[in-house]
Coordinates of C-alpha atoms in Angstrom, one line a residue:
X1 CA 9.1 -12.5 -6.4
X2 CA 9.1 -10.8 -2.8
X3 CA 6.2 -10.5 -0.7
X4 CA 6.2 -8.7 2.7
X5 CA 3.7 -9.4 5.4
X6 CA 3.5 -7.1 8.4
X7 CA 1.2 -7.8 11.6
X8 CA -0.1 -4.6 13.4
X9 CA 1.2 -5.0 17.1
X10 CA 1.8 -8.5 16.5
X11 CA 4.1 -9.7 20.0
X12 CA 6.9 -11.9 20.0
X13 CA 5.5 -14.8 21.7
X14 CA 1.8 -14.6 20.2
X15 CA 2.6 -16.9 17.3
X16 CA 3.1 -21.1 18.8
X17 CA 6.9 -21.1 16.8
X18 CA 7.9 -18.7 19.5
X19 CA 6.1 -20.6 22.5
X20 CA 2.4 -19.2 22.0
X21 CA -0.2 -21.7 24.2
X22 CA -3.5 -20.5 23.9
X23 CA -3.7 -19.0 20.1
X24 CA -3.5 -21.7 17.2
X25 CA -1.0 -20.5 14.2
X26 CA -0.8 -23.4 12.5
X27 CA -0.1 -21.6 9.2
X28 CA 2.9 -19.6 10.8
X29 CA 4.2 -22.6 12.8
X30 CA 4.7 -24.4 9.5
X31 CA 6.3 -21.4 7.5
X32 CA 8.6 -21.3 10.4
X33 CA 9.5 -24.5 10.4
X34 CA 10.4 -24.9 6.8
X35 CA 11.8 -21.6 6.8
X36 CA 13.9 -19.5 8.8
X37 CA 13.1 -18.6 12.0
X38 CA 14.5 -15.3 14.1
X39 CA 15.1 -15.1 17.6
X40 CA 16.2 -11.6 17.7
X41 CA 14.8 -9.8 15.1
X42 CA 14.0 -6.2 16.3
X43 CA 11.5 -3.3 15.1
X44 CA 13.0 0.3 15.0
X45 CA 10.2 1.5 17.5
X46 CA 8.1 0.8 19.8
X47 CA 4.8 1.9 17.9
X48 CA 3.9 1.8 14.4
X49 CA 4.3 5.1 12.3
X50 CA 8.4 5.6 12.9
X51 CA 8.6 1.7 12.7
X52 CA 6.9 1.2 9.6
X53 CA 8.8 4.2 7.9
X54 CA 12.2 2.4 9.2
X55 CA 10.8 -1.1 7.6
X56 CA 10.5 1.0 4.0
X57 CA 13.6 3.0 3.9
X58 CA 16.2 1.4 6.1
X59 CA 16.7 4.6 8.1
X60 CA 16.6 3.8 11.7
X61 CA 15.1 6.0 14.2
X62 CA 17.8 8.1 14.3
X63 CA 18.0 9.2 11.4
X64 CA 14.7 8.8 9.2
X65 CA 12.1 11.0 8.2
X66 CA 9.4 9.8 10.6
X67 CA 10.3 9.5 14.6
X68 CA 7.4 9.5 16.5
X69 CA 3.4 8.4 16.0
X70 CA 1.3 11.4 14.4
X71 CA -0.7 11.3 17.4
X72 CA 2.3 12.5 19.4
X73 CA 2.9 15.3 17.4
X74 CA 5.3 13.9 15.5
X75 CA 6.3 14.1 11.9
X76 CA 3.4 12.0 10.0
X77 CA 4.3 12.0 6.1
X78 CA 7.4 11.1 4.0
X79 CA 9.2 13.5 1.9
X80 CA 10.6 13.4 -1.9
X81 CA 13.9 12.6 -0.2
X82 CA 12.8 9.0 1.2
X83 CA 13.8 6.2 -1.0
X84 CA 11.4 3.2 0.0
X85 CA 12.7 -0.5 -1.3
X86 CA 9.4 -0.4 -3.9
X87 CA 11.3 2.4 -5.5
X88 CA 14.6 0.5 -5.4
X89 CA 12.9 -2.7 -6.7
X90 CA 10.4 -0.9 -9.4
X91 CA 13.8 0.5 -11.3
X92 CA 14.5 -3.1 -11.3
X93 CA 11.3 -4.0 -13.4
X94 CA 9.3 -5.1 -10.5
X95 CA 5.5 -4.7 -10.4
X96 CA 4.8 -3.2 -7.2
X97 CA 1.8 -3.0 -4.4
X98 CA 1.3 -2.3 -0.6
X99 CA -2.1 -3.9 0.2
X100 CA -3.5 -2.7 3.5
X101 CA -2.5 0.1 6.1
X102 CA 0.1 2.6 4.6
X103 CA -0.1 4.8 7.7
X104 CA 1.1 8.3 6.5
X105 CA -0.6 11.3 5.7
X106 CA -1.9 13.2 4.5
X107 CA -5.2 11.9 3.2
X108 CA -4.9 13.0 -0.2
X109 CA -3.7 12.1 -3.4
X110 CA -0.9 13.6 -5.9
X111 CA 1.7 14.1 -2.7
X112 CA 4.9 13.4 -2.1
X113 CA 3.7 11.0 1.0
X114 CA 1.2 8.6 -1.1
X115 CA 2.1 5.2 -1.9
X116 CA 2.2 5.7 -5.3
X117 CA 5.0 8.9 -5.3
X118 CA 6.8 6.2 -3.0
X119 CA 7.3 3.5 -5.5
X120 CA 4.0 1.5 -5.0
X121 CA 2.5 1.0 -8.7
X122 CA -1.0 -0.2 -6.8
X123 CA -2.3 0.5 -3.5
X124 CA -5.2 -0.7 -1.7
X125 CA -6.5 0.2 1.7
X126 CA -5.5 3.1 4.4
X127 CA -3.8 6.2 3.8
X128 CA -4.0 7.4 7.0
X129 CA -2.6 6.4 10.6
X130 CA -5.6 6.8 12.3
X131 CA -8.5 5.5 10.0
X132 CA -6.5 2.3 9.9
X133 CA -8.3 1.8 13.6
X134 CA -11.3 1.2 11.7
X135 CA -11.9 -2.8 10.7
X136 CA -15.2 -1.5 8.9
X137 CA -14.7 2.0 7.3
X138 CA -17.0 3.7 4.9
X139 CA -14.3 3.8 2.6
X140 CA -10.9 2.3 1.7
X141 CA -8.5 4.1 -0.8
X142 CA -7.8 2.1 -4.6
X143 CA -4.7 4.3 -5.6
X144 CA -5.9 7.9 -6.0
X145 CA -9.3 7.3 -5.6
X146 CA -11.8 7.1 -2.1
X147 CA -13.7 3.8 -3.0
X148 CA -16.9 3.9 -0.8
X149 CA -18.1 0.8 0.8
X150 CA -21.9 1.5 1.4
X151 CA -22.3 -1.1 3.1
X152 CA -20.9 0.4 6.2
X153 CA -22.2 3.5 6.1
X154 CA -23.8 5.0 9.4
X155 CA -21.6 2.8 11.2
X156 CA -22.7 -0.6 10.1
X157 CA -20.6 -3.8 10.2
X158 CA -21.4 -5.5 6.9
X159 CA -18.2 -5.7 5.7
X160 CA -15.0 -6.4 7.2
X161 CA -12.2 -4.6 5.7
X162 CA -9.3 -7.3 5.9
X163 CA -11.5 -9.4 3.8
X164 CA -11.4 -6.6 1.1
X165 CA -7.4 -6.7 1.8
X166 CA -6.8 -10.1 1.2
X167 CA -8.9 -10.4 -1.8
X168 CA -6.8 -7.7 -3.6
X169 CA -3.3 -9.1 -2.4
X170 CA -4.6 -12.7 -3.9
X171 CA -5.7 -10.6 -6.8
X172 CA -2.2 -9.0 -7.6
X173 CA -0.4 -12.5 -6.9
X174 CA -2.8 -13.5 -9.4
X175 CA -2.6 -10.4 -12.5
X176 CA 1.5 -10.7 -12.0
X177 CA 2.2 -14.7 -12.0
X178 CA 4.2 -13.6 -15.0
X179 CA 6.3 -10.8 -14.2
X180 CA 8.7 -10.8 -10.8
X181 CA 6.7 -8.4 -8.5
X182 CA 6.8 -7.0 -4.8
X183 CA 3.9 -7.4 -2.4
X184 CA 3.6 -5.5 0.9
X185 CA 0.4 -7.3 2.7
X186 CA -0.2 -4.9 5.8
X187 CA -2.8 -5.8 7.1
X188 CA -4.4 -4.0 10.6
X189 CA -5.2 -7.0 12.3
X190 CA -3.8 -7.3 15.4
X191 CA -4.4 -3.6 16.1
X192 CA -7.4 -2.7 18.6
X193 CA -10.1 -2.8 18.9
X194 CA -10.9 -6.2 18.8
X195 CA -13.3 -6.6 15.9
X196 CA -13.7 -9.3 13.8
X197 CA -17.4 -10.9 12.6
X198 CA -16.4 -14.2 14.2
X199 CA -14.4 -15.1 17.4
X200 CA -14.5 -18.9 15.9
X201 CA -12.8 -21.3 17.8
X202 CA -12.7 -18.7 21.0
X203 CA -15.6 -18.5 21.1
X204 CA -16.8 -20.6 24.4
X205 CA -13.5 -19.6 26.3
X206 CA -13.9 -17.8 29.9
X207 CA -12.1 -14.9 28.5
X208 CA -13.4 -10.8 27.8
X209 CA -14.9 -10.0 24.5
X210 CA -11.4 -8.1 23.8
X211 CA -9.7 -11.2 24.3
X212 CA -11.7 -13.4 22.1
X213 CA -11.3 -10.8 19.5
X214 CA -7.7 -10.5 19.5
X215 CA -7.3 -14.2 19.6
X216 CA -9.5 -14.8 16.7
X217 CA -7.5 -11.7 15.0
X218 CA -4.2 -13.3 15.2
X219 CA -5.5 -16.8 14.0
X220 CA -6.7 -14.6 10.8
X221 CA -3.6 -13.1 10.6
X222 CA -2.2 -16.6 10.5
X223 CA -4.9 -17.5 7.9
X224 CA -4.2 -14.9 5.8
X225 CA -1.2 -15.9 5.1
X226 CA -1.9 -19.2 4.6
X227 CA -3.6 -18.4 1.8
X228 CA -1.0 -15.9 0.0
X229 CA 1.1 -19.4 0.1
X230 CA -1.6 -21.1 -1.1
X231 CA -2.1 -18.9 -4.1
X232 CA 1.5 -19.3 -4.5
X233 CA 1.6 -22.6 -5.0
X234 CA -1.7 -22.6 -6.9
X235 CA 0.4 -20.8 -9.3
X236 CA 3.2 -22.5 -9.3
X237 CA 5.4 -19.5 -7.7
X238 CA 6.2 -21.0 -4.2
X239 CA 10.0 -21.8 -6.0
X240 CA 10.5 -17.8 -6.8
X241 CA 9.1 -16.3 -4.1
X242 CA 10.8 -15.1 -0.8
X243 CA 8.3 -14.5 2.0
X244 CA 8.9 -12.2 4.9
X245 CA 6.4 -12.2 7.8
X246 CA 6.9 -10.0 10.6
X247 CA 5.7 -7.5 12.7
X248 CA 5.7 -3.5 13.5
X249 CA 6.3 -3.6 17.4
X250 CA 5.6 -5.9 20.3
X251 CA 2.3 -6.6 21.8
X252 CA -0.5 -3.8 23.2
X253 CA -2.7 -3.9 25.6
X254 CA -5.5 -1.7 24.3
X255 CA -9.1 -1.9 24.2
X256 CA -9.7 -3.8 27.1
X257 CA -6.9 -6.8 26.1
X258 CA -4.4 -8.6 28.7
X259 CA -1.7 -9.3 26.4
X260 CA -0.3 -11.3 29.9
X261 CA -3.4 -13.4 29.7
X262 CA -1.4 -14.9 26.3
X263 CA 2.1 -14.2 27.4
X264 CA 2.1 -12.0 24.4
X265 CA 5.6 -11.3 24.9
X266 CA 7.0 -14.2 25.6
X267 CA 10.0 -14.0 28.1
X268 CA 10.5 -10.5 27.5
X269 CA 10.3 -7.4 29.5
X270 CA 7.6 -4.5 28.3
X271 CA 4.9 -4.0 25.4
X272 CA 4.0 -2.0 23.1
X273 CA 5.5 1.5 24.0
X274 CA 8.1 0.1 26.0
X275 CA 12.2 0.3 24.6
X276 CA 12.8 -3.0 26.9
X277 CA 12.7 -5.8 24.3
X278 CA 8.8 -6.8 24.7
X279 CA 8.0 -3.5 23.0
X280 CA 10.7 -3.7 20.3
X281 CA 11.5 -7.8 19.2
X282 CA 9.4 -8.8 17.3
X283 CA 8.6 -12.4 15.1
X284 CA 10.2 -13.0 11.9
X285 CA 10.0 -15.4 9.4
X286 CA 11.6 -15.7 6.0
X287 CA 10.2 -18.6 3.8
X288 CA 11.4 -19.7 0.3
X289 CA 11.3 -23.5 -0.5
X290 CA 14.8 -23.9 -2.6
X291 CA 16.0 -20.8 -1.6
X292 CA 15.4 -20.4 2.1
X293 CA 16.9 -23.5 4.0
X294 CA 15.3 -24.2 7.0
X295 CA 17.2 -23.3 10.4
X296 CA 17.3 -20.4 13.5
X297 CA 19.1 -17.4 13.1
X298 CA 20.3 -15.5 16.4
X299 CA 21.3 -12.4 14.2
X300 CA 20.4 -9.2 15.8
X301 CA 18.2 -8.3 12.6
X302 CA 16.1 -4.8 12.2
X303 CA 13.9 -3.4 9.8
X304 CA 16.0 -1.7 8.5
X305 CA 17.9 -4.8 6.9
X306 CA 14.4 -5.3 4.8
X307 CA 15.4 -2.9 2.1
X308 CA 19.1 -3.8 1.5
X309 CA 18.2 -7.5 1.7
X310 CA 15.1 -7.4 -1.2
X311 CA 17.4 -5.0 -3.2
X312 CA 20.5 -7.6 -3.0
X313 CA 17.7 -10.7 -3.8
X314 CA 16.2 -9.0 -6.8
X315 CA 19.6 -7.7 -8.1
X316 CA 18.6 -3.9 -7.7
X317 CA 21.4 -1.4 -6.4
X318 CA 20.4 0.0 -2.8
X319 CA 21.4 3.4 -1.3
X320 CA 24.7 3.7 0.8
X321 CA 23.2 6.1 3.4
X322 CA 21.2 3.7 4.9
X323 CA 21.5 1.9 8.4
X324 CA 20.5 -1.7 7.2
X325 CA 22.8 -4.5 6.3
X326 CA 21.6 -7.8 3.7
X327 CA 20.7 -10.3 5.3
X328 CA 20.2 -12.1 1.9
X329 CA 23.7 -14.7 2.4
X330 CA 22.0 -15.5 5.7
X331 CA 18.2 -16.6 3.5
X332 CA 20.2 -18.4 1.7
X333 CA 22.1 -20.4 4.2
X334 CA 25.2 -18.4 4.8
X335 CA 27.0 -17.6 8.3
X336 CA 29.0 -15.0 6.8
X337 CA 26.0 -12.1 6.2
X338 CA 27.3 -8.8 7.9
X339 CA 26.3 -8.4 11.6
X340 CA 25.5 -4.6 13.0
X341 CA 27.8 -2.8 15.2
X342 CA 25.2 -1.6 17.5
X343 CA 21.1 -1.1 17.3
X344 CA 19.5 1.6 18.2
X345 CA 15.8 2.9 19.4
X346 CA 14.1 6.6 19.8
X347 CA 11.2 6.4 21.7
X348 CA 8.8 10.3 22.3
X349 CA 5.4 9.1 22.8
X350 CA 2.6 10.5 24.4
X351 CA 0.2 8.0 24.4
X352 CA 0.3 5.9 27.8
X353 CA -0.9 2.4 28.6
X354 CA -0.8 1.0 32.4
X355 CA 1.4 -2.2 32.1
X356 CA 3.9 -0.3 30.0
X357 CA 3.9 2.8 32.3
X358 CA 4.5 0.1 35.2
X359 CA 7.4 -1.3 33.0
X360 CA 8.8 2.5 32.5
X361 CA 8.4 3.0 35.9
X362 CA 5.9 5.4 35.3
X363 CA 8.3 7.4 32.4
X364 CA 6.3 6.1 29.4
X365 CA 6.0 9.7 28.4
X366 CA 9.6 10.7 28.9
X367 CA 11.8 10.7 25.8
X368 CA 13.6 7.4 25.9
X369 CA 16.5 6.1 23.7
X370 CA 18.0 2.5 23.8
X371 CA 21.1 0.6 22.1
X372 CA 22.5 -2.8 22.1
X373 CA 25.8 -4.1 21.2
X374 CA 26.7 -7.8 21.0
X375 CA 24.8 -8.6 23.9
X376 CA 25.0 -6.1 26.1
X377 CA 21.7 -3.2 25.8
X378 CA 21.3 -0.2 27.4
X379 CA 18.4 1.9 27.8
X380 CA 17.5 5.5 29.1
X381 CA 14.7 8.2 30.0
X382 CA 15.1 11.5 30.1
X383 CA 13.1 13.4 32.6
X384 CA 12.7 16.6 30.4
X385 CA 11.4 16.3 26.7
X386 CA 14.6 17.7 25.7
X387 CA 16.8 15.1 23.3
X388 CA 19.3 17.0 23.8
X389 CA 19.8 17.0 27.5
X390 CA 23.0 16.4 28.8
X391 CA 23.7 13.0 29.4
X392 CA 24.2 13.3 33.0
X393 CA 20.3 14.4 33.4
X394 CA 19.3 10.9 32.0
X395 CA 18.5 8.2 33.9
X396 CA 20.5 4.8 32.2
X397 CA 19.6 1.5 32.5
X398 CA 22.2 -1.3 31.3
X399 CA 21.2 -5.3 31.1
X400 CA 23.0 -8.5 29.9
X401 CA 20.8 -10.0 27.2
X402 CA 22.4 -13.3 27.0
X403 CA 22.4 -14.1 30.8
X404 CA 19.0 -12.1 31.3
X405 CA 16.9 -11.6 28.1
X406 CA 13.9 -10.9 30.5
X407 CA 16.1 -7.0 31.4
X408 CA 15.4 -7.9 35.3
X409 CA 18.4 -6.7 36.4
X410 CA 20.2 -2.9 35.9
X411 CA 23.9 -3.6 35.7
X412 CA 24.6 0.0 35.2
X413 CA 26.4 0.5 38.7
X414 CA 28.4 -2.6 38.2
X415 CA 29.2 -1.7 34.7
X416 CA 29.1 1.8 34.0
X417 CA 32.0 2.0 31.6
X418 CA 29.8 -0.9 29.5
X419 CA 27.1 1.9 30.5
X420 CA 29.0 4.9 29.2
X421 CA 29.6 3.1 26.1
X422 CA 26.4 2.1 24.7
X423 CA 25.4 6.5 25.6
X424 CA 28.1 7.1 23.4
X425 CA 26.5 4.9 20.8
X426 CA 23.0 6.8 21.2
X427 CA 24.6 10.3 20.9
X428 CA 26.3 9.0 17.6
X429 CA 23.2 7.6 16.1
X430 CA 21.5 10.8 16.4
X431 CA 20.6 13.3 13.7
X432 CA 18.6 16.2 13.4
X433 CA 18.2 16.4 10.7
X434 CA 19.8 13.6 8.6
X435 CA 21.4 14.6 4.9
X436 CA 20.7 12.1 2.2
X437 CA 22.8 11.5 -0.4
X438 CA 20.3 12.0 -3.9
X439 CA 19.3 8.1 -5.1
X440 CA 17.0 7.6 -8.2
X441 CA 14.6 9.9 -10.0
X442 CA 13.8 13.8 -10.0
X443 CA 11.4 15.3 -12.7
X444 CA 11.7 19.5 -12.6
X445 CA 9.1 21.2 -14.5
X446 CA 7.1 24.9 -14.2
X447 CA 4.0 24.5 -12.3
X448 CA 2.0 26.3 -15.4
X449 CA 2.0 25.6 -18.8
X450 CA 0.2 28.0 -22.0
X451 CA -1.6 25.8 -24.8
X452 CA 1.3 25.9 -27.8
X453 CA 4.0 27.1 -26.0
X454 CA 7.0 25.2 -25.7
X455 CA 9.0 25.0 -22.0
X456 CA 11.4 22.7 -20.6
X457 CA 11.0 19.8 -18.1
X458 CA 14.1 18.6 -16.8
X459 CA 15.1 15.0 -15.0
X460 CA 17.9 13.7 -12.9
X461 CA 18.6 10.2 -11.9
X462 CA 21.3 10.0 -9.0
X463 CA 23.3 7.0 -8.6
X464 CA 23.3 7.2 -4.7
X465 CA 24.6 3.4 -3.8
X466 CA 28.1 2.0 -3.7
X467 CA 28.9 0.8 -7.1
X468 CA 28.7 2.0 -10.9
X469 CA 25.3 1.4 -12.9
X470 CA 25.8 0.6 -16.5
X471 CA 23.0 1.2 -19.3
X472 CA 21.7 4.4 -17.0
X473 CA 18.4 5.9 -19.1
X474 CA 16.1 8.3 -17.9
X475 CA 12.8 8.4 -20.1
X476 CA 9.5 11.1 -20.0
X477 CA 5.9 10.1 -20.5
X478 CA 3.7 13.4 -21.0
X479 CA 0.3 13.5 -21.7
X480 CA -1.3 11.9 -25.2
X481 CA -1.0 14.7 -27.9
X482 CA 1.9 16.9 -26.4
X483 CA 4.6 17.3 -28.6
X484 CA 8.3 16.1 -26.9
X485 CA 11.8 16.7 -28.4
X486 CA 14.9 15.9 -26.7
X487 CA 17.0 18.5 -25.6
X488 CA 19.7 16.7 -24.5
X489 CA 21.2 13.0 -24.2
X490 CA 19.0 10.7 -21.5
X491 CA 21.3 7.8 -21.3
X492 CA 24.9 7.1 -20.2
X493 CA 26.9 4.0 -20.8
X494 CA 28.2 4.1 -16.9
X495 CA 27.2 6.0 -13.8
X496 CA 29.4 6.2 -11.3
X497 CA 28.7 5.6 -7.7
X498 CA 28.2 9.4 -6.3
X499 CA 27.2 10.7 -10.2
X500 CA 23.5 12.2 -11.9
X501 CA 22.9 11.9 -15.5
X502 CA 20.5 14.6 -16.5
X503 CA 18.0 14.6 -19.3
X504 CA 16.3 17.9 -20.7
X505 CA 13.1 17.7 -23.4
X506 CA 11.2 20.6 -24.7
X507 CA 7.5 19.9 -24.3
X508 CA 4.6 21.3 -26.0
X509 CA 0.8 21.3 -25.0
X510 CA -1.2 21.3 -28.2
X511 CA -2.8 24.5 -28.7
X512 CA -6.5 23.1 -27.9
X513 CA -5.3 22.1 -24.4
X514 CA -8.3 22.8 -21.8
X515 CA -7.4 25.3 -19.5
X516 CA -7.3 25.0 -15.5
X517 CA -6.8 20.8 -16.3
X518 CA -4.1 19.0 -14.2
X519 CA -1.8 17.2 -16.2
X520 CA 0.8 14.1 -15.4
X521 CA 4.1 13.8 -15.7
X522 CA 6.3 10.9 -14.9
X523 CA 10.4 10.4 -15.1
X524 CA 11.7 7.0 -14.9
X525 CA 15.2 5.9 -14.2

């Protein structure tokens, strides 16, 4: 089993395994400690939408689907043509769910961007970026359907919508105990504002209501995932279970909170927004008693690794187009798991915050781009919104992580080779747009069909990773009473890396079909 836990604007030092003071994690502290624990793990972005879209198909942010936050004008859905790891893993006979904030649009079911055209068997919680900001909605989505909570209608605070989270993650630990299955838990908390019914043990602390609020939201963060171990173990899974618990991007400073007052980001430079390494490393923690040894890992890690590293775990073939590497040799206590050339970051946000404009230099606004190689990082602005600016227009920074992680000083007048270097990397890891190579399942059929007429529907399954499938079959489900005849073969003994089997059937509606009805089809590879 593979569960994935993802913290909304969760920093890298606001957990006490990476030197947190003032919050208790004791849940967290412990994982880490019988787990493995990252150093220099690293979000794609430095807010949520192009980080989270990174985190589910591997694409970093030059070259996925989603670049920028909705609320910066920026691409807000994904497209047929993104393969998330639910897909990847739900080939593989997984049970799949994302419980919590999804965070792409539109509102609405039977598109290409809902959960469930993604992969996600069950879904639970927010479609959309921006009612994720609410901790007690009038309504949360169950799959295809707007579940009202009445209790919070007209703005009251009755009931707190990470408690409806958590009880349906615990629920679909609990309805799959016997079947391998893939949780994403993604929860809002510790997104502003800072509401939460109870500030608990912060209670009598000389700090701002925002402050006892995020507090208390990160210690039920660290709750939370106490109890999906706990159900876990109740159930006897803790042996075949890897856990993953990260976050989207570093620490913010909205609705009134002083992420310094916590030394949110540790002894990094910049928050949330920022390309410096407080906005973009980020806590990770991979747990698996028998699987996981316990230990550090200074790996650079993205994101992006996520998908390739579930697919090599469950034994499901990944796509070959995308940026992440396994890290699954490293969970399982190897040195040898492959390390990245370079990183790299796209930053064009509009939204502005005052201690990351001060970090910026006042250029939180201006497009920004950043990469790092071994340990060397450079990042730059550019002072028009215009990516394509020649590079002498930009203004580059260049630091020495391993002799200053804190990115005090600019070494790009003592280095600028080393500067000119890591540009070159930026340039390359640009593309506008990006050309995927066709992986999994297409279903073709007319948008109309006549009551006892006979058309054709038509699926493809596209072996888009690096190695042959054997046993490929595509199957169709169509609705109860339509008649289905194969038109052509649906299986193939092998599928070559880079080949498509196709599969034809001629389908017929019964002749006492109701007009003007929707109908479902499904393909499966």
């Amino acid at each position: 089993n593979l569960v994935v836990v993802l913290a909304d604007d969760l920093g890298y030092g606001e957990l006490g395994a990476y030197g947190q003071k003032l919050i208790t994690t004791p849940r967290l502290d412990r994982l880490a400690a019988e787990g493995l624990r990252f150093t220099d793990a690293y979000s794609t972005a430095a807010v949520c939408a192009p980080s989270r879209c990174s985190l589910l198909t591997g694409l970093h942010t030059g070259h996925a689907t989603v670049r920028a936050n909705p609320s910066s004008g920026g691409q807000g859905s994904l497209t047929a043509s993104d393969t998330t790891f639910a897909q990847v893993l739900k080939a593989r006979g997984y049970r799949t769910a994302v419980i919590g904030k999804w965070g792409f649009g539109p509102e609405a079911a039977g598109q290409d961007s809902h959960p469930a055209a993604r992969g996600f068997e069950e879904f639970y919680g927010y479609i959309d970026h921006g009612h994720a900001h609410q901790y007690y909605p009038e309504y949360l989505w169950h799959n295809d359907v707007k579940e009202p909570i009445p209790a919070n209608a007209g703005g009251a605070k009755a009931v707190y919508a990470p408690d409806l989270l958590e009880r349906h993650a615990l629920e679909f630990i609990g309805d799959h105990a016997a079947e391998p299955f893939l949780l994403l838990l993604t929860p809002n908390v510790p997104h502003a504002p800072s509401d939460i019914p109870d500030t608990g043990a912060y209670a009598s602390r000389t700090w701002s209501a925002a402050d006892k609020g995020h507090a208390a939201q990160v210690s039920y963060f660290d709750a939370l995932v106490g109890k999906v171990v706990d159900r876990l173990r109740a159930l006897g899974l803790e042996q075949d279970t890897v856990l993953l618990v990260t976050s989207d991007n570093g620490p913010h400073e909205e609705g009134g909170v002083n992420p310094d007052l916590f030394d949110a980001n540790g002894p990094l430079r910049g928050y949330k927004r920022n390309l410096y390494e407080g906005g973009v490393r980020i806590p990770l923690i991979a747990w698996g008693p028998g699987r996981v040894p316990p230990g550090t890992s200074d790996r650079p890690t993205p994101l992006t690794d996520v998908l390739p590293t579930l697919a090599e775990l469950a034994g499901a073939p990944a796509p070959a187009d995308v940026d992440g590497l396994s890290a699954a040799p490293l969970l399982a206590g190897s040195p040898d798991s492959a390390r990245h050339g370079h990183l790299y970051w796209f930053r064009d946000e509009l939204g502005v915050t005052s201690r990351a404009n001060a970090q910026d230099a006042k250029r939180a606004t201006w497009l920004a781009e950043a990469a790092r190689r071994d340990n060397w990082k450079a990042v730059r602005f550019a002072p028009e919104r215009d990516h394509n600016l020649p590079d002498e227009k930009w203004q580059v920074e260049l630091y020495d992580l391993k002799a200053d992680p804190g990115e005090t000083r600019d070494l790009a007048a003592t280095y600028p080779a080393r500067a000119t270097e890591l540009v070159a990397l930026m340039r390359s890891s640009w593309k506008d747009p990006y050309p995927r190579t066709p992986f999994g399942t297409r279903l073709t059929l007319p948008a109309l069909a006549v009551p006892g007429e006979a058309f054709t529907v038509t699926a493809t399954l596209d072996n888009g990773s690096s190695r042959p499938w054997t046993a490929a079959a595509l199957e169709l489900r169509a609705p109860a009473g339509w008649t289905v005849a194969p038109a052509t073969p649906a299986a193939a003994d092998q599928l070559p890396a880079g080949a498509r089997l196709t599969a034809s059937w001629q389908v017929t509606p019964p002749a006492t079909a109701a007009p003007a009805t929707a109908w479902t089809f499904t393909a499966e590879g």
